[in-house]
Coordinates of N, CA and C in Angstrom, one line a residue:
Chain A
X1 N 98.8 101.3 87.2 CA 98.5 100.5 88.3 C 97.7 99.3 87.9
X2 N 97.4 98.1 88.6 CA 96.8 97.0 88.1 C 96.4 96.7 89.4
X3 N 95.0 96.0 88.6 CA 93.9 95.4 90.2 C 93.3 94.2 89.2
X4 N 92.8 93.4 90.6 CA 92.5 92.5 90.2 C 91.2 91.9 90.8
X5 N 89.8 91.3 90.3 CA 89.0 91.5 90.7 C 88.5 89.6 90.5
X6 N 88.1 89.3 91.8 CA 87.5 88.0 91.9 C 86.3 87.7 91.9
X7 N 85.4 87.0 91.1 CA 83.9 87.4 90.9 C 83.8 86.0 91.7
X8 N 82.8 86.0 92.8 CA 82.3 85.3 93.9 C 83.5 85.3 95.3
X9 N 82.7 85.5 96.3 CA 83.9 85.0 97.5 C 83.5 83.7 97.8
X10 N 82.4 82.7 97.1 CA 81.9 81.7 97.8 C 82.0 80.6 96.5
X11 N 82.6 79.4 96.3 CA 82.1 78.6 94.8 C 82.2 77.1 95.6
X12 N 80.5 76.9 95.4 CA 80.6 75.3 96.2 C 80.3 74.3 94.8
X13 N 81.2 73.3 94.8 CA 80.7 72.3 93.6 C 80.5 71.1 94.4
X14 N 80.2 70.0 93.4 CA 80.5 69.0 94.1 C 81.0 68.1 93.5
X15 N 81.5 67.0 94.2 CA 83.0 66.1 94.1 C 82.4 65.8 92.4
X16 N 83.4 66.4 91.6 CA 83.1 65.5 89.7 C 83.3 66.5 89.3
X17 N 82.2 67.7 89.9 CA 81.6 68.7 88.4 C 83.1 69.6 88.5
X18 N 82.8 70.5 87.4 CA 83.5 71.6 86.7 C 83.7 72.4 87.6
X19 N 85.0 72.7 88.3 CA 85.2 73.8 88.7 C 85.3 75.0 88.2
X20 N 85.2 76.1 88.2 CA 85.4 77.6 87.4 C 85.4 78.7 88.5
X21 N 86.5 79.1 88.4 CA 86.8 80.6 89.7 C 87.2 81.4 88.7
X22 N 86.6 82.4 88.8 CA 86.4 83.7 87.8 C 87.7 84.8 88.1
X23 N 88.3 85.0 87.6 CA 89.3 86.6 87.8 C 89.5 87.2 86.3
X24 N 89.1 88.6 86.8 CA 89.3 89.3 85.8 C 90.4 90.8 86.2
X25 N 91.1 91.1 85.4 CA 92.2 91.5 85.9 C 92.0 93.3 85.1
X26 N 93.2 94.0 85.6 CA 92.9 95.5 85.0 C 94.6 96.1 85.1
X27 N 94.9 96.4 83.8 CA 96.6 96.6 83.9 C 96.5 97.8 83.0
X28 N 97.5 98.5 82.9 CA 98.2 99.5 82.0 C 98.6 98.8 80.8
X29 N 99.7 97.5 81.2 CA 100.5 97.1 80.1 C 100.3 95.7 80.5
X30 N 100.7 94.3 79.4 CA 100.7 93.4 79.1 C 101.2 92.6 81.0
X31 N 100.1 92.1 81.4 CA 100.6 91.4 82.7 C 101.3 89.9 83.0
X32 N 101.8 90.0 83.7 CA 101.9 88.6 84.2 C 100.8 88.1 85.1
X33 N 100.1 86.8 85.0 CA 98.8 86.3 86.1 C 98.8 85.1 86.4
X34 N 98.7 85.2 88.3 CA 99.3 83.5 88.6 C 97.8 83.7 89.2
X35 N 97.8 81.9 89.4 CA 96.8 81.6 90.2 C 97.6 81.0 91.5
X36 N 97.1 81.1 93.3 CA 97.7 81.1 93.8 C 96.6 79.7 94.7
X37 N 97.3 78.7 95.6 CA 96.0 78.0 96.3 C 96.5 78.0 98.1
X38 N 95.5 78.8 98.9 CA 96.3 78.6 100.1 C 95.3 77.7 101.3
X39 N 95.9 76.7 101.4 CA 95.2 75.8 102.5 C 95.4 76.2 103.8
X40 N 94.1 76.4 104.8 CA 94.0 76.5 106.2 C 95.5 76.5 107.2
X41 N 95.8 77.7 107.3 CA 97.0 78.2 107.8 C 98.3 77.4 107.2
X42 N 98.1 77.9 106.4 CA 99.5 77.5 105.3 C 99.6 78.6 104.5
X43 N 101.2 78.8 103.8 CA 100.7 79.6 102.7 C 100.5 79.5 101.5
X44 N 101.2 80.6 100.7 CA 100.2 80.6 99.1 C 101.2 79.5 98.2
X45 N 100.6 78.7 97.7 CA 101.2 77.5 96.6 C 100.6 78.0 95.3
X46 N 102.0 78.2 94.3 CA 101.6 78.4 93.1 C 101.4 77.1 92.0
X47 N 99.5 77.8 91.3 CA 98.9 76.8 91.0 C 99.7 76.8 89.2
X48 N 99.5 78.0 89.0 CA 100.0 78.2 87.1 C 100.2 79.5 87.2
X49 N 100.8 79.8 86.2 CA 101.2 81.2 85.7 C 101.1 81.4 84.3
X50 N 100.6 82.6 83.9 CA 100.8 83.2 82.4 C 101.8 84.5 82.3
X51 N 102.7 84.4 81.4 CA 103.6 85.4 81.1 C 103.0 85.6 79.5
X52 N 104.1 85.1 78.7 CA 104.1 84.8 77.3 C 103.5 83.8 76.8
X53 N 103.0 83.9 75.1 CA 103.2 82.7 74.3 C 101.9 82.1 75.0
X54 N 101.7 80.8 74.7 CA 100.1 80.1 74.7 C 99.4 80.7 75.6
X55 N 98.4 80.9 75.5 CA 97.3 81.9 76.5 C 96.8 80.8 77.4
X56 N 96.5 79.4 76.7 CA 96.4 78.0 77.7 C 97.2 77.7 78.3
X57 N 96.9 78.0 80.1 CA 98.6 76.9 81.0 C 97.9 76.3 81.5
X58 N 98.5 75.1 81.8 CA 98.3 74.0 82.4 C 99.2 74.3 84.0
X59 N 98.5 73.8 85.3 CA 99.2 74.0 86.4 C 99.1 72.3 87.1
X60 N 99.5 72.6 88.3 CA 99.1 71.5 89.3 C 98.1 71.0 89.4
X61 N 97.5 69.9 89.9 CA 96.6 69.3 90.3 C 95.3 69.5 89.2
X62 N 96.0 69.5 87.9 CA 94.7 69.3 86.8 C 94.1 70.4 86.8
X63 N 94.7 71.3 87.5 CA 94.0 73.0 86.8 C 95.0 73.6 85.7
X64 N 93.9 74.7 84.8 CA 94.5 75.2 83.6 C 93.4 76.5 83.8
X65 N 94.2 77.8 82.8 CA 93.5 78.7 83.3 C 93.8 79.0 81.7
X66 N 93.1 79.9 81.2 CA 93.1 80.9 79.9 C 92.8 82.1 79.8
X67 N 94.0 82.8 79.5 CA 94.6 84.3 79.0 C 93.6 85.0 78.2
X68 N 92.3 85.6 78.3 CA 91.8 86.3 77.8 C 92.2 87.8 77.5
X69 N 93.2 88.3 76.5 CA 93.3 89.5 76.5 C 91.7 90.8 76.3
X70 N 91.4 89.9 75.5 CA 90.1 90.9 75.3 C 88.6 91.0 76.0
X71 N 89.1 90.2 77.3 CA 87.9 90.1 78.1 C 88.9 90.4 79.2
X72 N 89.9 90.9 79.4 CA 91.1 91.0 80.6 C 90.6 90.2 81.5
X73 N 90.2 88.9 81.3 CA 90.0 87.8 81.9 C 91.5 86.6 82.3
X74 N 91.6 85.8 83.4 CA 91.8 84.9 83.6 C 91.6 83.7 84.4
X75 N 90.4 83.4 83.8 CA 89.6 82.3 84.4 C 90.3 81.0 85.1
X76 N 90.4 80.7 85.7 CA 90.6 78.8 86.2 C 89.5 77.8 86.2
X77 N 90.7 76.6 86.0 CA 89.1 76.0 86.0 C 90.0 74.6 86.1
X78 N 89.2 73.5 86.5 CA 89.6 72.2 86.6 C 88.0 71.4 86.1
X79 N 88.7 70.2 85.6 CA 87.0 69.4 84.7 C 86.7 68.6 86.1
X80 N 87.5 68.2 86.7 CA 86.7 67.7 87.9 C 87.4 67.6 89.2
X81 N 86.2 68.3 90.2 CA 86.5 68.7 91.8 C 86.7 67.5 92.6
X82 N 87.7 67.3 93.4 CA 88.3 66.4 94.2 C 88.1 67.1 95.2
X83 N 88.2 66.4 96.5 CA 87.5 66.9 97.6 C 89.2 67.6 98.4
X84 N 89.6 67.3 98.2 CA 91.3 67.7 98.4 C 91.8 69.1 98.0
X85 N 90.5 69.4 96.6 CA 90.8 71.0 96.3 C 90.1 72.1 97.0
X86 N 89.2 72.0 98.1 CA 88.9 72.6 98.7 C 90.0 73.3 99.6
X87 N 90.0 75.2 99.2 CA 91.1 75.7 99.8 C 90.4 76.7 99.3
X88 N 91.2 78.3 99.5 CA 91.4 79.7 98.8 C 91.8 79.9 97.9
X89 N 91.8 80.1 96.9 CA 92.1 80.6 95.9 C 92.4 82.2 95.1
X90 N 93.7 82.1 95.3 CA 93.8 83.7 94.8 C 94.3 84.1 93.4
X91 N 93.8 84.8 92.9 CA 94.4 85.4 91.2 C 95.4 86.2 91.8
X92 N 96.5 86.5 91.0 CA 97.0 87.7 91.0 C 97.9 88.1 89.9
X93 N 98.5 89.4 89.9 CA 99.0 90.3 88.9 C 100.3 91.0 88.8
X94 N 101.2 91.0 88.5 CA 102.2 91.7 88.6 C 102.6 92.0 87.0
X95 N 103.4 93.2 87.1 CA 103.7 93.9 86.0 C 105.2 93.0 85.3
X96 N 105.9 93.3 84.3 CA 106.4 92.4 84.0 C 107.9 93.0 83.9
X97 N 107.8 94.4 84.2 CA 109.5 95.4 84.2 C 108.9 96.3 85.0
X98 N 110.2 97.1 85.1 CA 110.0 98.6 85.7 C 110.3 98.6 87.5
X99 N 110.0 99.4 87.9 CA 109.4 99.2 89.2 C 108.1 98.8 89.9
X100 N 107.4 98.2 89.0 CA 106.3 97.2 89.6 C 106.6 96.0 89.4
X101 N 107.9 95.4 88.8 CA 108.6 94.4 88.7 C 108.2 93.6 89.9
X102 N 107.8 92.2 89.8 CA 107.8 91.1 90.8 C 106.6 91.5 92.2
X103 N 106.0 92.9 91.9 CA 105.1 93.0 92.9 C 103.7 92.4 92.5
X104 N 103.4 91.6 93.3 CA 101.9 90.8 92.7 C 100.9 91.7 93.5
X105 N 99.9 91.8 92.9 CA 98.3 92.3 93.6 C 98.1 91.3 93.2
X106 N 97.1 91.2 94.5 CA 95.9 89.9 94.4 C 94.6 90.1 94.8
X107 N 93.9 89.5 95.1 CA 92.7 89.2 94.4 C 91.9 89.3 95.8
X108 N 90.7 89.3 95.8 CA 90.5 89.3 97.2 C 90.4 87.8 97.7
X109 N 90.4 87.0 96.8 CA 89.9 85.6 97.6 C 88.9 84.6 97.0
X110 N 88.4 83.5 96.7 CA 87.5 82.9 96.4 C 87.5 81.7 97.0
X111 N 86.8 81.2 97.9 CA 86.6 79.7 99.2 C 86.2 78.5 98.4
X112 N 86.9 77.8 97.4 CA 85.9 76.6 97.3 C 85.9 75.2 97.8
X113 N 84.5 75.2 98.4 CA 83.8 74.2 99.1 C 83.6 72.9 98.2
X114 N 84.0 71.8 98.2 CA 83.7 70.6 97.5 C 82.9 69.2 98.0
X115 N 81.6 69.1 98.0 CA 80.6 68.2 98.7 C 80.7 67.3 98.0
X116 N 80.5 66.1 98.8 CA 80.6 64.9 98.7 C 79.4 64.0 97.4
Chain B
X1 N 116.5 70.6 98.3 CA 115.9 72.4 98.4 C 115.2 72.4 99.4
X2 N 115.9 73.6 100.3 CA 114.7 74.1 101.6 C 113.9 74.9 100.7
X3 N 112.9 74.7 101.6 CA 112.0 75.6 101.0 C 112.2 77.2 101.8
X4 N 110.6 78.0 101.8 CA 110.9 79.1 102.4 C 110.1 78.8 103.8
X5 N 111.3 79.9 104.7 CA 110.5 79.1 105.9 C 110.6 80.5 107.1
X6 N 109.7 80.4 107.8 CA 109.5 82.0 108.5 C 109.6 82.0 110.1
X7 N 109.8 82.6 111.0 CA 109.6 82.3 112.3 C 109.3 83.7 112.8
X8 N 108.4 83.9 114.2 CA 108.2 82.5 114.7 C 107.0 82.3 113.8
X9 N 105.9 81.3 114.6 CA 104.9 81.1 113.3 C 104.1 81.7 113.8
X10 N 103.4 82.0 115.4 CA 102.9 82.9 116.1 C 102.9 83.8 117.0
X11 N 102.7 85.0 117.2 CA 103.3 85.7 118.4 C 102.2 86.7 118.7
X12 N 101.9 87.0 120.2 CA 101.2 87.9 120.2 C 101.7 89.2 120.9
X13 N 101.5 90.3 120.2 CA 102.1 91.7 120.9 C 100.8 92.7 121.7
X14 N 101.6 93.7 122.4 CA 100.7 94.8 122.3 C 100.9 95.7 122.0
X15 N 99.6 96.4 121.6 CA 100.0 97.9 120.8 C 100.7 98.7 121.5
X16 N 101.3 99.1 120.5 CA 102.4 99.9 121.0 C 104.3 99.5 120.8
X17 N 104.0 97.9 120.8 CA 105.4 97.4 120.9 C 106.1 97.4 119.5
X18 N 106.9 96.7 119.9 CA 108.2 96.7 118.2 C 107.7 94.8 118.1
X19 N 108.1 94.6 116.5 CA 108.1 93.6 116.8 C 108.8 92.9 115.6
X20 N 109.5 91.8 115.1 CA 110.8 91.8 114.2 C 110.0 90.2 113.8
X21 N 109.8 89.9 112.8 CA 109.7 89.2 111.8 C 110.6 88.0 110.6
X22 N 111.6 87.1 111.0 CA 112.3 86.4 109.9 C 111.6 85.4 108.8
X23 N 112.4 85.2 108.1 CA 112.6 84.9 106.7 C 113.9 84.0 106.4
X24 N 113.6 83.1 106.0 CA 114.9 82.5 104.9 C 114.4 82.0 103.8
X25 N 115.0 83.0 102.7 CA 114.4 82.4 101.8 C 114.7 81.5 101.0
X26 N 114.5 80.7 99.9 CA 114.7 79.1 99.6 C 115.8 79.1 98.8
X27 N 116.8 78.3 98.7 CA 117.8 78.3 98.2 C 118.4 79.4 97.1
X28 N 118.9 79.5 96.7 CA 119.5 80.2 95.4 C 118.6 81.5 95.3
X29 N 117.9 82.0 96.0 CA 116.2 83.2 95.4 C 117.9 84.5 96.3
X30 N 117.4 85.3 95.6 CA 118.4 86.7 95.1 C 117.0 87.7 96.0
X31 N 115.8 87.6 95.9 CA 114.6 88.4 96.1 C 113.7 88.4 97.1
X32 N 113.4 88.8 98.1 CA 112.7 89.0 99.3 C 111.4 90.1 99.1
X33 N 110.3 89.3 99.3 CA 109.1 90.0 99.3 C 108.1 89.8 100.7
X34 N 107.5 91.1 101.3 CA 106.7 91.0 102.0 C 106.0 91.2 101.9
X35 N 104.5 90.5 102.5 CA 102.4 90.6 102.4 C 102.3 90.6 103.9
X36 N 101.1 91.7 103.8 CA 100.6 91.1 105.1 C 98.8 90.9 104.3
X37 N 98.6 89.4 105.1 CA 97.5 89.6 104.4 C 96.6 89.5 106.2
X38 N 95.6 90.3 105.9 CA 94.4 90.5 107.2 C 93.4 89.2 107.0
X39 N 92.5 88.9 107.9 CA 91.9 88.3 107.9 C 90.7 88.2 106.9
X40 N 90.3 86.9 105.9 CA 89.1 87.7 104.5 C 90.0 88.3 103.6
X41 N 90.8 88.8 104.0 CA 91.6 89.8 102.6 C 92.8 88.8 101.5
X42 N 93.0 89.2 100.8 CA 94.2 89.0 99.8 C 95.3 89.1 100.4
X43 N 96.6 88.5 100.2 CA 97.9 89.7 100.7 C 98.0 90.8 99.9
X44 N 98.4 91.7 100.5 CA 99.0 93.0 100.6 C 100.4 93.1 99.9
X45 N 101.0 94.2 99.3 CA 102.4 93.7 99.3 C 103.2 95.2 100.0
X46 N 103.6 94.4 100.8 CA 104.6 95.5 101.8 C 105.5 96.1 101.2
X47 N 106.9 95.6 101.2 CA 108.0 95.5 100.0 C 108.9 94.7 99.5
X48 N 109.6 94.8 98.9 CA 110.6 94.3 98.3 C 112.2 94.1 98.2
X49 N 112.9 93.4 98.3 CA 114.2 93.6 98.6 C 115.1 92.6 97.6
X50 N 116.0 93.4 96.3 CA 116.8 92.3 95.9 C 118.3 93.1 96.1
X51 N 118.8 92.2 96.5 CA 120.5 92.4 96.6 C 120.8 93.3 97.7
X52 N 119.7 93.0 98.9 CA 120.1 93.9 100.2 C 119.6 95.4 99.8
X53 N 118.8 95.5 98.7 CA 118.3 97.0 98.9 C 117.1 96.8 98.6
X54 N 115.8 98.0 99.3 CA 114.9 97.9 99.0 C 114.5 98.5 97.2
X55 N 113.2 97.1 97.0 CA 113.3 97.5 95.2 C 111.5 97.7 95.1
X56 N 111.1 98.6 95.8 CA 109.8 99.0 95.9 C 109.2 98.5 96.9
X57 N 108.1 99.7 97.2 CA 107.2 99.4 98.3 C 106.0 99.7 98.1
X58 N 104.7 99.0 98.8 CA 103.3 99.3 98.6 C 103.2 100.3 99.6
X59 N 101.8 100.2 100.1 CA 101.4 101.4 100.7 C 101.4 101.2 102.2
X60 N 102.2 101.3 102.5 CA 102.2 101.2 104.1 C 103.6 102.1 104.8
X61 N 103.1 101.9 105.9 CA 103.7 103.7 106.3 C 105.4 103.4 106.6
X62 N 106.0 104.4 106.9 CA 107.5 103.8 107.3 C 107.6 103.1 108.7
X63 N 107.1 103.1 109.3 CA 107.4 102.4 110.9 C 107.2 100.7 110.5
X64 N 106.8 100.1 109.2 CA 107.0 98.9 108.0 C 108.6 99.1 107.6
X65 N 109.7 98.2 108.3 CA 110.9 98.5 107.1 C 111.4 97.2 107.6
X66 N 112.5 96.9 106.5 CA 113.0 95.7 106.6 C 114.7 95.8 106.5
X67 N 114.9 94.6 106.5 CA 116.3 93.9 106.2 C 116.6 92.5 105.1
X68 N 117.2 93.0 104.1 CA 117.8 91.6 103.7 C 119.4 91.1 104.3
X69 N 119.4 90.4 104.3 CA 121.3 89.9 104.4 C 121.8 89.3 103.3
X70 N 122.8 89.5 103.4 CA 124.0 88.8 102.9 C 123.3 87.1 102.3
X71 N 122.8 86.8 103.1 CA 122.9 85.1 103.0 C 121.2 85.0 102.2
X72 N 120.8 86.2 102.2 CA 119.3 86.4 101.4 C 118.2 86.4 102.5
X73 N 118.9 86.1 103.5 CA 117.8 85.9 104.7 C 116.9 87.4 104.8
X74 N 116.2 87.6 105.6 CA 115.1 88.7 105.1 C 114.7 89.0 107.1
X75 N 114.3 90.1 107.1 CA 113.5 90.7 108.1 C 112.4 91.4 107.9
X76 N 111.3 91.3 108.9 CA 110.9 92.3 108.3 C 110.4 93.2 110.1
X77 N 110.4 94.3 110.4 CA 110.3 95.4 111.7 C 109.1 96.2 111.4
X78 N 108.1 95.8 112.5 CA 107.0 97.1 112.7 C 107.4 97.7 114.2
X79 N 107.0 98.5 113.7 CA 107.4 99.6 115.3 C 105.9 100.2 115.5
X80 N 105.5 100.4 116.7 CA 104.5 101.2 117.4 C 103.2 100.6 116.5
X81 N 103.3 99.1 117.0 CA 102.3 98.6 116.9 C 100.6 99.0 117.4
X82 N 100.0 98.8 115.6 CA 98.6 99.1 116.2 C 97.6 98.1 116.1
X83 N 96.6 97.8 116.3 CA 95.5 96.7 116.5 C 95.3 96.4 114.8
X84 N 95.4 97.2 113.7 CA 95.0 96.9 112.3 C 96.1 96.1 112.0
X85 N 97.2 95.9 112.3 CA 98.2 95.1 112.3 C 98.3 93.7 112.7
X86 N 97.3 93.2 113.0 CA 97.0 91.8 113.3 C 96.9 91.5 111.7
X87 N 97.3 90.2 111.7 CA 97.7 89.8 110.2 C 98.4 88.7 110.4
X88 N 98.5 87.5 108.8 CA 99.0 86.8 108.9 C 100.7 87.4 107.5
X89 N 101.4 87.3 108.4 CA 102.6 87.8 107.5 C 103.4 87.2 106.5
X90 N 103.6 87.4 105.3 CA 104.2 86.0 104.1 C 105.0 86.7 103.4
X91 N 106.5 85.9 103.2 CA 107.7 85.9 103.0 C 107.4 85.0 101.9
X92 N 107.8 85.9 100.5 CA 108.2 85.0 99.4 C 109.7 85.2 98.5
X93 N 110.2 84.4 98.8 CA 111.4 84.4 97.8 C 111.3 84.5 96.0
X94 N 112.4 84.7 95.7 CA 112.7 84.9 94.2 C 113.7 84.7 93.9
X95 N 113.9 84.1 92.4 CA 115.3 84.3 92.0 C 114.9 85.3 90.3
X96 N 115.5 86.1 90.5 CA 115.4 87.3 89.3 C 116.8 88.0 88.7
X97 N 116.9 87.4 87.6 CA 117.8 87.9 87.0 C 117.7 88.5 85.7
X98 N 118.0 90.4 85.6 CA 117.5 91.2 84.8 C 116.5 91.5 85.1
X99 N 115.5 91.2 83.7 CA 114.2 91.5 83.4 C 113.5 89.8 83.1
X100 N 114.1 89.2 83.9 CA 113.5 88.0 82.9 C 112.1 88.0 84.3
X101 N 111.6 86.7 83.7 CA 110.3 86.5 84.3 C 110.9 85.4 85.8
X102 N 110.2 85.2 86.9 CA 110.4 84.7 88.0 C 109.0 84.1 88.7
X103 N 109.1 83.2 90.1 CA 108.6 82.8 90.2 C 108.2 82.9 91.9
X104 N 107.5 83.9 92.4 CA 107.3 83.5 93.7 C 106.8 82.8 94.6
X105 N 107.8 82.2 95.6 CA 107.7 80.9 96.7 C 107.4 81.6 98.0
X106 N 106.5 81.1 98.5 CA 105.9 81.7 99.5 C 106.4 80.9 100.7
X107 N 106.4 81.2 101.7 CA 106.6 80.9 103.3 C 105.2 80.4 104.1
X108 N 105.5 80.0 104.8 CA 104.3 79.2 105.4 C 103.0 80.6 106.4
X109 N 104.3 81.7 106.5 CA 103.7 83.2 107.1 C 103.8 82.8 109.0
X110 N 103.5 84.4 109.2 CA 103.9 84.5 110.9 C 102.1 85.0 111.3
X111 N 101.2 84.0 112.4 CA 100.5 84.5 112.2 C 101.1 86.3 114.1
X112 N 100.4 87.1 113.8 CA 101.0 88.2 114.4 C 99.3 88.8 114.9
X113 N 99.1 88.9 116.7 CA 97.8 89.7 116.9 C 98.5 90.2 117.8
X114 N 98.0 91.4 117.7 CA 98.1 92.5 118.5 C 97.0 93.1 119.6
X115 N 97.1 93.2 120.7 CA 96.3 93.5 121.4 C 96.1 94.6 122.4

């Protein structure tokens, strides 16, 4: 089974600095991990994904996340917060065959607020 | 390309009733998935449907079952609605062929309260 764990429900930056939303993840076997962004009754827009091959992805809107196998980490992060990225932000996990095939767990959530 | 797109987008039931859920999912996607995500929470993943059969389910009880069609369009049916069933509901499409890797497109979701 695989879970996925999102360290803060709350990340306030402000408009420039470094964003960083923390997920760290927990699998049996080698995962797939997307980062997901959902704005105020809308749904989930995918930001990046890691399968294979470079553990650095580059996604939308200047975010990039890196594949830590040995910290079963996959951080996000963008070098600078635009007030437009203020949304939810979800990690999540799915297995990459079998019958966990294409099911994602996610994450519980992380809110970030971006001040002027 | 349509995208994925869900109806209706709000509805309110009471406990106890049935209540039926659509989906179309976005062009060429072979794959139908359902979340319910609660309010504060993550989604959830209900189940899954490729090629009109169901291809795994999460944890939720059977009076949770669905339909895909022919045209990939998707349903999804609760029966004997209860109050924890308030939720915002999300249809994502897929296109999956084999084992290769895919990409899920999400629906804008049905919000659903129960009262």
């Amino acid at each position: 089974a695989q879970s996925v764990t999102q360290l803060g429900s709350h990340v306030s930056v402000s408009e420039g600095a470094l964003v960083l939303l923390r997920c760290n993840y927990s699998s049996s076997v080698p995962p797939y991990l997307f980062w997901y962004v959902q704005y105020p009754n809308q749904g989930l827009q995918l930001l990046l994904k890691y399968t294979t091959g470079a553990t650095l992805v580059k996604g939308i809107n200047g975010f990039e996340a890196e594949f830590k196998k040995s910290e079963t980490s996959f951080h996000l992060t963008k070098p600078s917060a635009h007030m437009s990225d203020a949304a939810e932000y979800f990690c999540a996990v799915t297995l990459g065959g079998g019958t966990s095939y294409g099911k994602l767990t996610f994450g519980q959530g992380t809110i970030l607020t971006v001040h002027p | 390309e349509t995208g994925v797109t869900q109806s209706p987008t709000h509805l309110i039931k009471t406990r106890g009733q049935q209540v039926t859920l659509r989906c179309s999912s976005q062009s060429g996607h072979n794959t139908v998935s359902w979340y319910q995500q609660a309010l504060g929470q993550g989604p959830q993943f209900i189940f899954q449907y490729y090629r009109e059969e169901e291809n795994g389910r999460g944890n939720f009880p059977p009076r949770f079952s669905g339909l895909q069609f022919p045209n990939y369009s998707s349903e999804l049916n609760v029966n004997a609605l209860e109050l924890d069933d308030s939720a915002l509901y999300l249809c994502a499409s897929s296109w999956r062929v084999g084992t290769g890797t895919y990409e899920q497109y999400f629906g804008p979701g049905t919000r659903l309260t129960v009262t």
